[in-house]
């Protein structure tokens, strides 16, 4: 009897190896574990065995059953796995086909650049202050130490507003820079604490306007970001440190900057800040006009007249101010060779950002 | 301002290489835009310790010392085969050559035999690199041996153009008689010209001496002043002319000198060369002397023909009067233009009338001509504002006006006249009268500023002693007195830009920083207290709106603020109905179609759609920016922040797989706006069909496909499909154009400070659908209101999922299908409870709207 069971087991296991799909497995199961399978019949025959043989044969029969069931499970798993593996090779995608496009929105490149700039200054405590685009000559020029007929006005040709009346030395105009915000913001902040004006640390982003023919290098409308810091202990060293920190944050930690003497009526001393050309590394190239340096911003110590006009006693307070052009910086960074791209709003340009 | 190095060296010793000098000047605020080499070796291989490090734009030519030399023409002979060529016998110091040339200025010497006085010339030997005189611009060429009309030629007598001195190629250079022979030309007159762009505050440096002073201060070398004395061998000037100044404010000083028996001729060659290099054209020895002195020390001079003045005075000594121009007065200036004068223009007159526009241009009648024998030389100072206004009004920029309109110190007037007379005497052989007539009614007060180490510490963040401060200022010719820790600095009498008090301190601070060196000031971080952190909530909210619209798939654009009423009138079905009065107008528009400030942001945006119509199959754009409204009674217009959106074209971008190709419609735009409001936490915005209160802003839209947006009583703006008649004014893609024109300010005010979060439900919801049939005219909003009112607080969700017309719904009817969610926050709802609510909803719908359940 035991030999018979061995035989049953061996035969079933042999046939299981030949079963190659789910159907064959079912067939095998019926044949070897089904009601009328030799194994089941062996169980059925247990009752007819002599009493002393019964436990041994019964144990063995159960063992065979368990082994056959395990073998079936194992074989079945192996077959399923093989089937999955077979199907994988059939389910191959062309992964080089393009993805399903998503309608993506974008910010205008000047918005992007302005955000990047104001973000760096925000971390240094400079907050955003905005002021109007149509201004009085007094705010745009006179309070900034450009008296009427000052030669420096020639560098800032203005669009004037037709007010229908003769306004003498205080015409209405499109602001030529965001600097009128210097006096407006200082007056605002000083007004919060009359008699004891608190320190000022602001950036003033916004659109500015110059009466200039639109060419690849000049626009009649462009953004500016002005910055101003006023307090009791602010020095030109702080100006250099703050702006060099900005340059390293914005253009790269290894970027060198330099300050050249220059002139703006509303700052004194005044400076132009250059950074080492990031295109050629300072060796000289067409982008930096072969000088190795890129002019990035104008800056200086706030002129005593401007401090006084803003409500800050120049005998007590000092400050620095700076102004930079987001379009110019975007042009340098992205090698945009025509400033007109910004306000032409051609999607072929805008969609590159 | 063009500064030849050779001229600079008259006043200061220069040891630095030219490019290093340019770098130092640039750092000190005199920006060198370009160095043009005219003979001196070009930098490049280094030698200045910074090999290859560029400084500025470099151009020009270097003269090979072996191949380009001075020489003497001994005889000028005719060419055997050509009338327009001559053969020069030339000594180059080593040997004699026969040199072929066509220079017209050698023709007069042709056939004179051996010249008594050989002509000194610039001679280029075979192989020399020079500019091609016959090519336009500056094209380098190498001299090669050739046969011209049967005569062998291998070298050349050079013109200014060939050597890069000027554009002149009319004749060859004839050097001054003193020139040596056989010397490298670069050693005799090699040069380099710094082209400096001067900021307006550097008026004092608009001359060679001024730049030399800066060089001296930067490099620590002494400044050598020019000699302002002149040799006077004539009679005393006193009775020859008198001067009347009517308004000293306009003319603080007027000085004249007189020279007679002059002979008008060309200036010495070295003078002509310097003028050319400095960018001026040589005219004759008298005019050149005035220009030379102006370029050299910054004092413009004017030369009158004295005999003509005497004639105008009826044979008597002329009286010069300076005054304002009178109403309607005219003057013909020496450019031959008759000019009508303004009352701010200052004139130099005699008893007959104007003879010059002060500081700008002389009159034609009394100008120096070839026949002039006596010159009255004027050196004056003029009010810079009046000069500036005259230059602008007459559109007459000149070198003199450039300087006067930035301010020339009156102390320079007599210096200029003195030096001018001496130059004229040397170059024209005249006799100078003794003394000057000098009327100086209004000398300026040269400010004295007190300064010390604390101020330098406070402004610049560096520590300098009083002595160091004084030493720096002395280098710029301030007269200083050090008293303990204080410095008293007196402004030198060549500059007008130093103020008094704290402004004077700032002015000196700039000078100290420049000469000390900006690069030596340490970089520090602000030690000042941090300011109040006020933030800018309005700006932050605006930026959030930008971000959300980008997230919703829209492209931001930024357009011009300036437009024209015609451009904006396209937004109306009938453009002739446009109101044009309300615009803020530009007084000096740059173009006819940019003559006002925009009143509509949507108009700008549609222009962008139009521009990109052919590019994109799907356009989704927005802009945030101001529009401008003239405010009656106010100097300044209102600047209203607005938000405009425009959609046009496919719902989804095209792809190789199936994508939603249908064109976007009203509900796409509405969905975007609802998405925006929801993200901002704004609830309850109503989209109202246009009613009786139709405003101008709505007439751009299709009346049946637009909505007015309101939140409570607050108007947010309009949205919808563009009116077909408006559409026709634009070249748009062939798809509906959806647009919104909203008040950004109103929108930002609606944003709640915080979003309130509802607790997550603990009990299960009951979901069911409700399909209704009702009259077409009933708006969906109304149906929703009724359902919500009847559903009460157990109705947690309501969503329309189908709109159906036709079939069994019947004519004039539509079917709306809603998915409803019932839920309690306190318990699990029973079927009975849900049924009661449902029946209430159905009852109310029937009662209020006559709606039936769909079978």
JSON list of N, CA and C in Angstrom, two decimals, chain A residues 98 100 106 108 111 115 127-128 130 132-134 154 158 160 162 219 221 233 236-238 240 244-245 261 268 270 290 314 344-345 347, chain B residues 27 29 54 388 458-459 507 518 521 523-525 528 533-536 542-543 547 556 558-561 585 587-588 611-612 637 639 656-657:
[
{"chain": "A", "resi": 98, "resn": "UNK", "atom": "N", "xyz": [5.99, 61.44, -27.74]},
{"chain": "A", "resi": 98, "resn": "UNK", "atom": "CA", "xyz": [5.83, 62.58, -26.83]},
{"chain": "A", "resi": 98, "resn": "UNK", "atom": "C", "xyz": [4.74, 62.33, -25.79]},
{"chain": "A", "resi": 100, "resn": "UNK", "atom": "N", "xyz": [1.62, 63.46, -23.19]},
{"chain": "A", "resi": 100, "resn": "UNK", "atom": "CA", "xyz": [0.38, 64.17, -23.46]},
{"chain": "A", "resi": 100, "resn": "UNK", "atom": "C", "xyz": [0.56, 65.62, -22.98]},
{"chain": "A", "resi": 106, "resn": "UNK", "atom": "N", "xyz": [2.33, 80.54, -17.69]},
{"chain": "A", "resi": 106, "resn": "UNK", "atom": "CA", "xyz": [3.66, 81.06, -17.38]},
{"chain": "A", "resi": 106, "resn": "UNK", "atom": "C", "xyz": [3.56, 82.51, -16.97]},
{"chain": "A", "resi": 108, "resn": "UNK", "atom": "N", "xyz": [5.19, 86.31, -17.13]},
{"chain": "A", "resi": 108, "resn": "UNK", "atom": "CA", "xyz": [5.98, 87.10, -18.07]},
{"chain": "A", "resi": 108, "resn": "UNK", "atom": "C", "xyz": [7.42, 87.15, -17.56]},
{"chain": "A", "resi": 111, "resn": "UNK", "atom": "N", "xyz": [8.21, 89.70, -14.92]},
{"chain": "A", "resi": 111, "resn": "UNK", "atom": "CA", "xyz": [7.66, 89.37, -13.61]},
{"chain": "A", "resi": 111, "resn": "UNK", "atom": "C", "xyz": [8.58, 88.37, -12.91]},
{"chain": "A", "resi": 115, "resn": "UNK", "atom": "N", "xyz": [10.64, 89.10, -9.51]},
{"chain": "A", "resi": 115, "resn": "UNK", "atom": "CA", "xyz": [10.44, 88.28, -8.31]},
{"chain": "A", "resi": 115, "resn": "UNK", "atom": "C", "xyz": [11.75, 87.74, -7.78]},
{"chain": "A", "resi": 127, "resn": "UNK", "atom": "N", "xyz": [11.44, 95.45, 1.98]},
{"chain": "A", "resi": 127, "resn": "UNK", "atom": "CA", "xyz": [10.06, 95.13, 1.62]},
{"chain": "A", "resi": 127, "resn": "UNK", "atom": "C", "xyz": [9.60, 95.96, 0.43]},
{"chain": "A", "resi": 128, "resn": "UNK", "atom": "N", "xyz": [8.54, 95.48, -0.18]},
{"chain": "A", "resi": 128, "resn": "UNK", "atom": "CA", "xyz": [8.10, 96.10, -1.44]},
{"chain": "A", "resi": 128, "resn": "UNK", "atom": "C", "xyz": [7.21, 97.32, -1.16]},
{"chain": "A", "resi": 130, "resn": "UNK", "atom": "N", "xyz": [5.18, 100.31, -3.56]},
{"chain": "A", "resi": 130, "resn": "UNK", "atom": "CA", "xyz": [4.91, 100.73, -4.93]},
{"chain": "A", "resi": 130, "resn": "UNK", "atom": "C", "xyz": [4.30, 102.12, -4.93]},
{"chain": "A", "resi": 132, "resn": "UNK", "atom": "N", "xyz": [2.89, 105.54, -7.75]},
{"chain": "A", "resi": 132, "resn": "UNK", "atom": "CA", "xyz": [2.18, 105.76, -9.00]},
{"chain": "A", "resi": 132, "resn": "UNK", "atom": "C", "xyz": [3.10, 105.91, -10.21]},
{"chain": "A", "resi": 133, "resn": "UNK", "atom": "N", "xyz": [2.51, 105.68, -11.39]},
{"chain": "A", "resi": 133, "resn": "UNK", "atom": "CA", "xyz": [3.28, 105.75, -12.65]},
{"chain": "A", "resi": 133, "resn": "UNK", "atom": "C", "xyz": [3.21, 107.14, -13.28]},
{"chain": "A", "resi": 134, "resn": "UNK", "atom": "N", "xyz": [2.08, 107.83, -13.08]},
{"chain": "A", "resi": 134, "resn": "UNK", "atom": "CA", "xyz": [1.98, 109.20, -13.58]},
{"chain": "A", "resi": 134, "resn": "UNK", "atom": "C", "xyz": [2.34, 110.10, -12.41]},
{"chain": "A", "resi": 154, "resn": "UNK", "atom": "N", "xyz": [18.67, 115.71, -19.04]},
{"chain": "A", "resi": 154, "resn": "UNK", "atom": "CA", "xyz": [18.80, 115.36, -20.46]},
{"chain": "A", "resi": 154, "resn": "UNK", "atom": "C", "xyz": [18.93, 113.87, -20.67]},
{"chain": "A", "resi": 158, "resn": "UNK", "atom": "N", "xyz": [11.36, 112.86, -21.01]},
{"chain": "A", "resi": 158, "resn": "UNK", "atom": "CA", "xyz": [10.09, 112.46, -20.40]},
{"chain": "A", "resi": 158, "resn": "UNK", "atom": "C", "xyz": [8.93, 112.55, -21.38]},
{"chain": "A", "resi": 160, "resn": "UNK", "atom": "N", "xyz": [5.29, 113.89, -21.33]},
{"chain": "A", "resi": 160, "resn": "UNK", "atom": "CA", "xyz": [4.50, 114.80, -20.52]},
{"chain": "A", "resi": 160, "resn": "UNK", "atom": "C", "xyz": [3.02, 114.57, -20.75]},
{"chain": "A", "resi": 162, "resn": "UNK", "atom": "N", "xyz": [-0.71, 116.06, -21.08]},
{"chain": "A", "resi": 162, "resn": "UNK", "atom": "CA", "xyz": [-1.40, 117.29, -21.45]},
{"chain": "A", "resi": 162, "resn": "UNK", "atom": "C", "xyz": [-2.50, 117.54, -20.42]},
{"chain": "A", "resi": 219, "resn": "UNK", "atom": "N", "xyz": [13.82, 101.07, -25.01]},
{"chain": "A", "resi": 219, "resn": "UNK", "atom": "CA", "xyz": [12.36, 100.95, -24.97]},
{"chain": "A", "resi": 219, "resn": "UNK", "atom": "C", "xyz": [11.79, 102.23, -24.38]},
{"chain": "A", "resi": 221, "resn": "UNK", "atom": "N", "xyz": [9.18, 102.04, -22.49]},
{"chain": "A", "resi": 221, "resn": "UNK", "atom": "CA", "xyz": [8.62, 101.59, -21.20]},
{"chain": "A", "resi": 221, "resn": "UNK", "atom": "C", "xyz": [9.45, 100.41, -20.73]},
{"chain": "A", "resi": 233, "resn": "UNK", "atom": "N", "xyz": [23.06, 104.55, 10.94]},
{"chain": "A", "resi": 233, "resn": "UNK", "atom": "CA", "xyz": [24.45, 104.04, 10.87]},
{"chain": "A", "resi": 233, "resn": "UNK", "atom": "C", "xyz": [24.76, 103.43, 9.52]},
{"chain": "A", "resi": 236, "resn": "UNK", "atom": "N", "xyz": [28.72, 103.78, 3.15]},
{"chain": "A", "resi": 236, "resn": "UNK", "atom": "CA", "xyz": [28.99, 103.32, 1.80]},
{"chain": "A", "resi": 236, "resn": "UNK", "atom": "C", "xyz": [29.54, 101.89, 1.82]},
{"chain": "A", "resi": 237, "resn": "UNK", "atom": "N", "xyz": [30.22, 101.53, 2.90]},
{"chain": "A", "resi": 237, "resn": "UNK", "atom": "CA", "xyz": [30.66, 100.13, 3.05]},
{"chain": "A", "resi": 237, "resn": "UNK", "atom": "C", "xyz": [29.45, 99.20, 3.07]},
{"chain": "A", "resi": 238, "resn": "UNK", "atom": "N", "xyz": [28.37, 99.63, 3.74]},
{"chain": "A", "resi": 238, "resn": "UNK", "atom": "CA", "xyz": [27.15, 98.82, 3.78]},
{"chain": "A", "resi": 238, "resn": "UNK", "atom": "C", "xyz": [26.55, 98.69, 2.38]},
{"chain": "A", "resi": 240, "resn": "UNK", "atom": "N", "xyz": [28.19, 98.77, -0.42]},
{"chain": "A", "resi": 240, "resn": "UNK", "atom": "CA", "xyz": [28.99, 97.80, -1.18]},
{"chain": "A", "resi": 240, "resn": "UNK", "atom": "C", "xyz": [28.71, 96.38, -0.71]},
{"chain": "A", "resi": 244, "resn": "UNK", "atom": "N", "xyz": [26.96, 93.66, -3.12]},
{"chain": "A", "resi": 244, "resn": "UNK", "atom": "CA", "xyz": [27.81, 92.52, -3.50]},
{"chain": "A", "resi": 244, "resn": "UNK", "atom": "C", "xyz": [27.18, 91.21, -3.04]},
{"chain": "A", "resi": 245, "resn": "UNK", "atom": "N", "xyz": [26.56, 91.23, -1.85]},
{"chain": "A", "resi": 245, "resn": "UNK", "atom": "CA", "xyz": [25.82, 90.06, -1.39]},
{"chain": "A", "resi": 245, "resn": "UNK", "atom": "C", "xyz": [24.72, 89.72, -2.39]},
{"chain": "A", "resi": 261, "resn": "UNK", "atom": "N", "xyz": [33.03, 105.06, -9.75]},
{"chain": "A", "resi": 261, "resn": "UNK", "atom": "CA", "xyz": [32.41, 106.37, -9.49]},
{"chain": "A", "resi": 261, "resn": "UNK", "atom": "C", "xyz": [31.51, 106.75, -10.65]},
{"chain": "A", "resi": 268, "resn": "UNK", "atom": "N", "xyz": [25.01, 110.76, -3.56]},
{"chain": "A", "resi": 268, "resn": "UNK", "atom": "CA", "xyz": [26.37, 111.28, -3.53]},
{"chain": "A", "resi": 268, "resn": "UNK", "atom": "C", "xyz": [27.08, 110.72, -2.32]},
{"chain": "A", "resi": 270, "resn": "UNK", "atom": "N", "xyz": [28.07, 108.65, -5.81]},
{"chain": "A", "resi": 270, "resn": "UNK", "atom": "CA", "xyz": [27.32, 107.75, -6.66]},
{"chain": "A", "resi": 270, "resn": "UNK", "atom": "C", "xyz": [28.26, 106.71, -7.27]},
{"chain": "A", "resi": 290, "resn": "UNK", "atom": "N", "xyz": [33.72, 93.39, -24.53]},
{"chain": "A", "resi": 290, "resn": "UNK", "atom": "CA", "xyz": [35.16, 93.14, -24.38]},
{"chain": "A", "resi": 290, "resn": "UNK", "atom": "C", "xyz": [35.79, 93.82, -23.17]},
{"chain": "A", "resi": 314, "resn": "UNK", "atom": "N", "xyz": [19.47, 115.01, 7.44]},
{"chain": "A", "resi": 314, "resn": "UNK", "atom": "CA", "xyz": [20.73, 114.48, 6.91]},
{"chain": "A", "resi": 314, "resn": "UNK", "atom": "C", "xyz": [21.90, 114.62, 7.88]},
{"chain": "A", "resi": 344, "resn": "UNK", "atom": "N", "xyz": [6.47, 93.12, -26.94]},
{"chain": "A", "resi": 344, "resn": "UNK", "atom": "CA", "xyz": [5.81, 92.68, -28.17]},
{"chain": "A", "resi": 344, "resn": "UNK", "atom": "C", "xyz": [4.89, 91.50, -27.86]},
{"chain": "A", "resi": 345, "resn": "UNK", "atom": "N", "xyz": [5.18, 90.78, -26.77]},
{"chain": "A", "resi": 345, "resn": "UNK", "atom": "CA", "xyz": [4.33, 89.67, -26.33]},
{"chain": "A", "resi": 345, "resn": "UNK", "atom": "C", "xyz": [4.09, 88.61, -27.41]},
{"chain": "A", "resi": 347, "resn": "UNK", "atom": "N", "xyz": [4.19, 85.00, -28.43]},
{"chain": "A", "resi": 347, "resn": "UNK", "atom": "CA", "xyz": [4.20, 83.78, -27.62]},
{"chain": "A", "resi": 347, "resn": "UNK", "atom": "C", "xyz": [5.43, 82.92, -27.87]},
{"chain": "B", "resi": 27, "resn": "UNK", "atom": "N", "xyz": [37.37, 104.02, -13.16]},
{"chain": "B", "resi": 27, "resn": "UNK", "atom": "CA", "xyz": [37.01, 103.74, -11.78]},
{"chain": "B", "resi": 27, "resn": "UNK", "atom": "C", "xyz": [36.73, 105.03, -11.00]},
{"chain": "B", "resi": 29, "resn": "UNK", "atom": "N", "xyz": [35.29, 107.59, -12.17]},
{"chain": "B", "resi": 29, "resn": "UNK", "atom": "CA", "xyz": [34.08, 108.26, -12.64]},
{"chain": "B", "resi": 29, "resn": "UNK", "atom": "C", "xyz": [34.20, 108.92, -13.99]},
{"chain": "B", "resi": 54, "resn": "UNK", "atom": "N", "xyz": [41.07, 92.76, -20.53]},
{"chain": "B", "resi": 54, "resn": "UNK", "atom": "CA", "xyz": [40.57, 93.90, -21.28]},
{"chain": "B", "resi": 54, "resn": "UNK", "atom": "C", "xyz": [40.13, 95.01, -20.33]},
{"chain": "B", "resi": 388, "resn": "UNK", "atom": "N", "xyz": [21.26, 126.66, -21.70]},
{"chain": "B", "resi": 388, "resn": "UNK", "atom": "CA", "xyz": [20.63, 125.37, -21.97]},
{"chain": "B", "resi": 388, "resn": "UNK", "atom": "C", "xyz": [19.30, 125.55, -22.71]},
{"chain": "B", "resi": 458, "resn": "UNK", "atom": "N", "xyz": [31.12, 108.27, 9.13]},
{"chain": "B", "resi": 458, "resn": "UNK", "atom": "CA", "xyz": [29.66, 108.14, 9.08]},
{"chain": "B", "resi": 458, "resn": "UNK", "atom": "C", "xyz": [29.17, 107.84, 7.65]},
{"chain": "B", "resi": 459, "resn": "UNK", "atom": "N", "xyz": [29.78, 108.46, 6.67]},
{"chain": "B", "resi": 459, "resn": "UNK", "atom": "CA", "xyz": [29.30, 108.29, 5.29]},
{"chain": "B", "resi": 459, "resn": "UNK", "atom": "C", "xyz": [29.93, 107.09, 4.59]},
{"chain": "B", "resi": 507, "resn": "UNK", "atom": "N", "xyz": [29.26, 116.56, -1.05]},
{"chain": "B", "resi": 507, "resn": "UNK", "atom": "CA", "xyz": [30.04, 116.81, -2.27]},
{"chain": "B", "resi": 507, "resn": "UNK", "atom": "C", "xyz": [31.51, 116.42, -2.06]},
{"chain": "B", "resi": 518, "resn": "UNK", "atom": "N", "xyz": [37.08, 103.78, -4.62]},
{"chain": "B", "resi": 518, "resn": "UNK", "atom": "CA", "xyz": [35.89, 103.03, -4.20]},
{"chain": "B", "resi": 518, "resn": "UNK", "atom": "C", "xyz": [36.27, 101.59, -3.85]},
{"chain": "B", "resi": 521, "resn": "UNK", "atom": "N", "xyz": [37.17, 100.82, -0.20]},
{"chain": "B", "resi": 521, "resn": "UNK", "atom": "CA", "xyz": [36.16, 100.88, 0.87]},
{"chain": "B", "resi": 521, "resn": "UNK", "atom": "C", "xyz": [35.70, 99.45, 1.15]},
{"chain": "B", "resi": 523, "resn": "UNK", "atom": "N", "xyz": [33.66, 96.06, 2.18]},
{"chain": "B", "resi": 523, "resn": "UNK", "atom": "CA", "xyz": [32.26, 95.63, 2.09]},
{"chain": "B", "resi": 523, "resn": "UNK", "atom": "C", "xyz": [31.79, 95.23, 3.49]},
{"chain": "B", "resi": 524, "resn": "UNK", "atom": "N", "xyz": [30.74, 95.86, 3.95]},
{"chain": "B", "resi": 524, "resn": "UNK", "atom": "CA", "xyz": [30.22, 95.54, 5.28]},
{"chain": "B", "resi": 524, "resn": "UNK", "atom": "C", "xyz": [28.74, 95.20, 5.18]},
{"chain": "B", "resi": 525, "resn": "UNK", "atom": "N", "xyz": [28.20, 94.58, 6.25]},
{"chain": "B", "resi": 525, "resn": "UNK", "atom": "CA", "xyz": [26.75, 94.35, 6.31]},
{"chain": "B", "resi": 525, "resn": "UNK", "atom": "C", "xyz": [26.15, 95.37, 7.24]},
{"chain": "B", "resi": 528, "resn": "UNK", "atom": "N", "xyz": [22.74, 98.69, 11.13]},
{"chain": "B", "resi": 528, "resn": "UNK", "atom": "CA", "xyz": [21.62, 99.52, 11.59]},
{"chain": "B", "resi": 528, "resn": "UNK", "atom": "C", "xyz": [20.47, 98.63, 12.07]},
{"chain": "B", "resi": 533, "resn": "UNK", "atom": "N", "xyz": [8.58, 95.77, 9.95]},
{"chain": "B", "resi": 533, "resn": "UNK", "atom": "CA", "xyz": [8.24, 94.85, 8.84]},
{"chain": "B", "resi": 533, "resn": "UNK", "atom": "C", "xyz": [6.77, 95.06, 8.49]},
{"chain": "B", "resi": 534, "resn": "UNK", "atom": "N", "xyz": [6.54, 96.02, 7.62]},
{"chain": "B", "resi": 534, "resn": "UNK", "atom": "CA", "xyz": [5.17, 96.37, 7.28]},
{"chain": "B", "resi": 534, "resn": "UNK", "atom": "C", "xyz": [4.57, 95.44, 6.24]},
{"chain": "B", "resi": 535, "resn": "UNK", "atom": "N", "xyz": [5.41, 94.82, 5.46]},
{"chain": "B", "resi": 535, "resn": "UNK", "atom": "CA", "xyz": [4.90, 93.98, 4.38]},
{"chain": "B", "resi": 535, "resn": "UNK", "atom": "C", "xyz": [4.16, 94.83, 3.35]},
{"chain": "B", "resi": 536, "resn": "UNK", "atom": "N", "xyz": [3.56, 94.17, 2.39]},
{"chain": "B", "resi": 536, "resn": "UNK", "atom": "CA", "xyz": [2.78, 94.88, 1.40]},
{"chain": "B", "resi": 536, "resn": "UNK", "atom": "C", "xyz": [1.64, 93.95, 0.96]},
{"chain": "B", "resi": 542, "resn": "UNK", "atom": "N", "xyz": [-1.82, 90.50, -5.08]},
{"chain": "B", "resi": 542, "resn": "UNK", "atom": "CA", "xyz": [-1.74, 90.60, -6.54]},
{"chain": "B", "resi": 542, "resn": "UNK", "atom": "C", "xyz": [-0.85, 89.50, -7.09]},
{"chain": "B", "resi": 543, "resn": "UNK", "atom": "N", "xyz": [0.28, 89.28, -6.42]},
{"chain": "B", "resi": 543, "resn": "UNK", "atom": "CA", "xyz": [1.19, 88.23, -6.87]},
{"chain": "B", "resi": 543, "resn": "UNK", "atom": "C", "xyz": [0.53, 86.85, -6.77]},
{"chain": "B", "resi": 547, "resn": "UNK", "atom": "N", "xyz": [-0.01, 83.98, -9.67]},
{"chain": "B", "resi": 547, "resn": "UNK", "atom": "CA", "xyz": [0.37, 82.57, -9.54]},
{"chain": "B", "resi": 547, "resn": "UNK", "atom": "C", "xyz": [-0.81, 81.65, -9.83]},
{"chain": "B", "resi": 556, "resn": "UNK", "atom": "N", "xyz": [0.95, 84.93, -18.74]},
{"chain": "B", "resi": 556, "resn": "UNK", "atom": "CA", "xyz": [0.92, 86.36, -18.43]},
{"chain": "B", "resi": 556, "resn": "UNK", "atom": "C", "xyz": [1.53, 87.17, -19.56]},
{"chain": "B", "resi": 558, "resn": "UNK", "atom": "N", "xyz": [2.52, 91.46, -20.66]},
{"chain": "B", "resi": 558, "resn": "UNK", "atom": "CA", "xyz": [2.63, 92.84, -20.18]},
{"chain": "B", "resi": 558, "resn": "UNK", "atom": "C", "xyz": [2.66, 93.73, -21.42]},
{"chain": "B", "resi": 559, "resn": "UNK", "atom": "N", "xyz": [1.76, 94.69, -21.48]},
{"chain": "B", "resi": 559, "resn": "UNK", "atom": "CA", "xyz": [1.63, 95.50, -22.69]},
{"chain": "B", "resi": 559, "resn": "UNK", "atom": "C", "xyz": [1.95, 96.96, -22.40]},
{"chain": "B", "resi": 560, "resn": "UNK", "atom": "N", "xyz": [1.93, 97.76, -23.46]},
{"chain": "B", "resi": 560, "resn": "UNK", "atom": "CA", "xyz": [2.23, 99.18, -23.31]},
{"chain": "B", "resi": 560, "resn": "UNK", "atom": "C", "xyz": [1.09, 99.93, -22.61]},
{"chain": "B", "resi": 561, "resn": "UNK", "atom": "N", "xyz": [1.48, 100.86, -21.80]},
{"chain": "B", "resi": 561, "resn": "UNK", "atom": "CA", "xyz": [0.49, 101.71, -21.14]},
{"chain": "B", "resi": 561, "resn": "UNK", "atom": "C", "xyz": [-0.08, 102.74, -22.12]},
{"chain": "B", "resi": 585, "resn": "UNK", "atom": "N", "xyz": [-4.05, 112.41, -21.86]},
{"chain": "B", "resi": 585, "resn": "UNK", "atom": "CA", "xyz": [-3.35, 112.58, -23.13]},
{"chain": "B", "resi": 585, "resn": "UNK", "atom": "C", "xyz": [-1.86, 112.88, -22.92]},
{"chain": "B", "resi": 587, "resn": "UNK", "atom": "N", "xyz": [1.34, 114.81, -24.02]},
{"chain": "B", "resi": 587, "resn": "UNK", "atom": "CA", "xyz": [1.56, 116.08, -24.71]},
{"chain": "B", "resi": 587, "resn": "UNK", "atom": "C", "xyz": [2.57, 115.90, -25.85]},
{"chain": "B", "resi": 588, "resn": "UNK", "atom": "N", "xyz": [3.52, 114.99, -25.66]},
{"chain": "B", "resi": 588, "resn": "UNK", "atom": "CA", "xyz": [4.55, 114.78, -26.69]},
{"chain": "B", "resi": 588, "resn": "UNK", "atom": "C", "xyz": [4.62, 113.32, -27.08]},
{"chain": "B", "resi": 611, "resn": "UNK", "atom": "N", "xyz": [-2.09, 89.56, -32.39]},
{"chain": "B", "resi": 611, "resn": "UNK", "atom": "CA", "xyz": [-0.70, 89.38, -32.83]},
{"chain": "B", "resi": 611, "resn": "UNK", "atom": "C", "xyz": [-0.31, 87.91, -32.89]},
{"chain": "B", "resi": 612, "resn": "UNK", "atom": "N", "xyz": [-0.88, 87.12, -31.96]},
{"chain": "B", "resi": 612, "resn": "UNK", "atom": "CA", "xyz": [-0.50, 85.71, -31.90]},
{"chain": "B", "resi": 612, "resn": "UNK", "atom": "C", "xyz": [-1.49, 84.78, -32.57]},
{"chain": "B", "resi": 637, "resn": "UNK", "atom": "N", "xyz": [-3.98, 111.61, -12.65]},
{"chain": "B", "resi": 637, "resn": "UNK", "atom": "CA", "xyz": [-5.09, 110.72, -12.97]},
{"chain": "B", "resi": 637, "resn": "UNK", "atom": "C", "xyz": [-5.21, 109.60, -11.96]},
{"chain": "B", "resi": 639, "resn": "UNK", "atom": "N", "xyz": [-5.11, 105.78, -11.16]},
{"chain": "B", "resi": 639, "resn": "UNK", "atom": "CA", "xyz": [-4.48, 104.59, -11.74]},
{"chain": "B", "resi": 639, "resn": "UNK", "atom": "C", "xyz": [-5.21, 103.39, -11.15]},
{"chain": "B", "resi": 656, "resn": "UNK", "atom": "N", "xyz": [-0.70, 63.71, -30.26]},
{"chain": "B", "resi": 656, "resn": "UNK", "atom": "CA", "xyz": [-0.80, 62.59, -31.20]},
{"chain": "B", "resi": 656, "resn": "UNK", "atom": "C", "xyz": [-1.88, 61.62, -30.77]},
{"chain": "B", "resi": 657, "resn": "UNK", "atom": "N", "xyz": [-2.23, 61.65, -29.48]},
{"chain": "B", "resi": 657, "resn": "UNK", "atom": "CA", "xyz": [-3.37, 60.86, -29.03]},
{"chain": "B", "resi": 657, "resn": "UNK", "atom": "C", "xyz": [-4.58, 61.76, -29.06]}
]
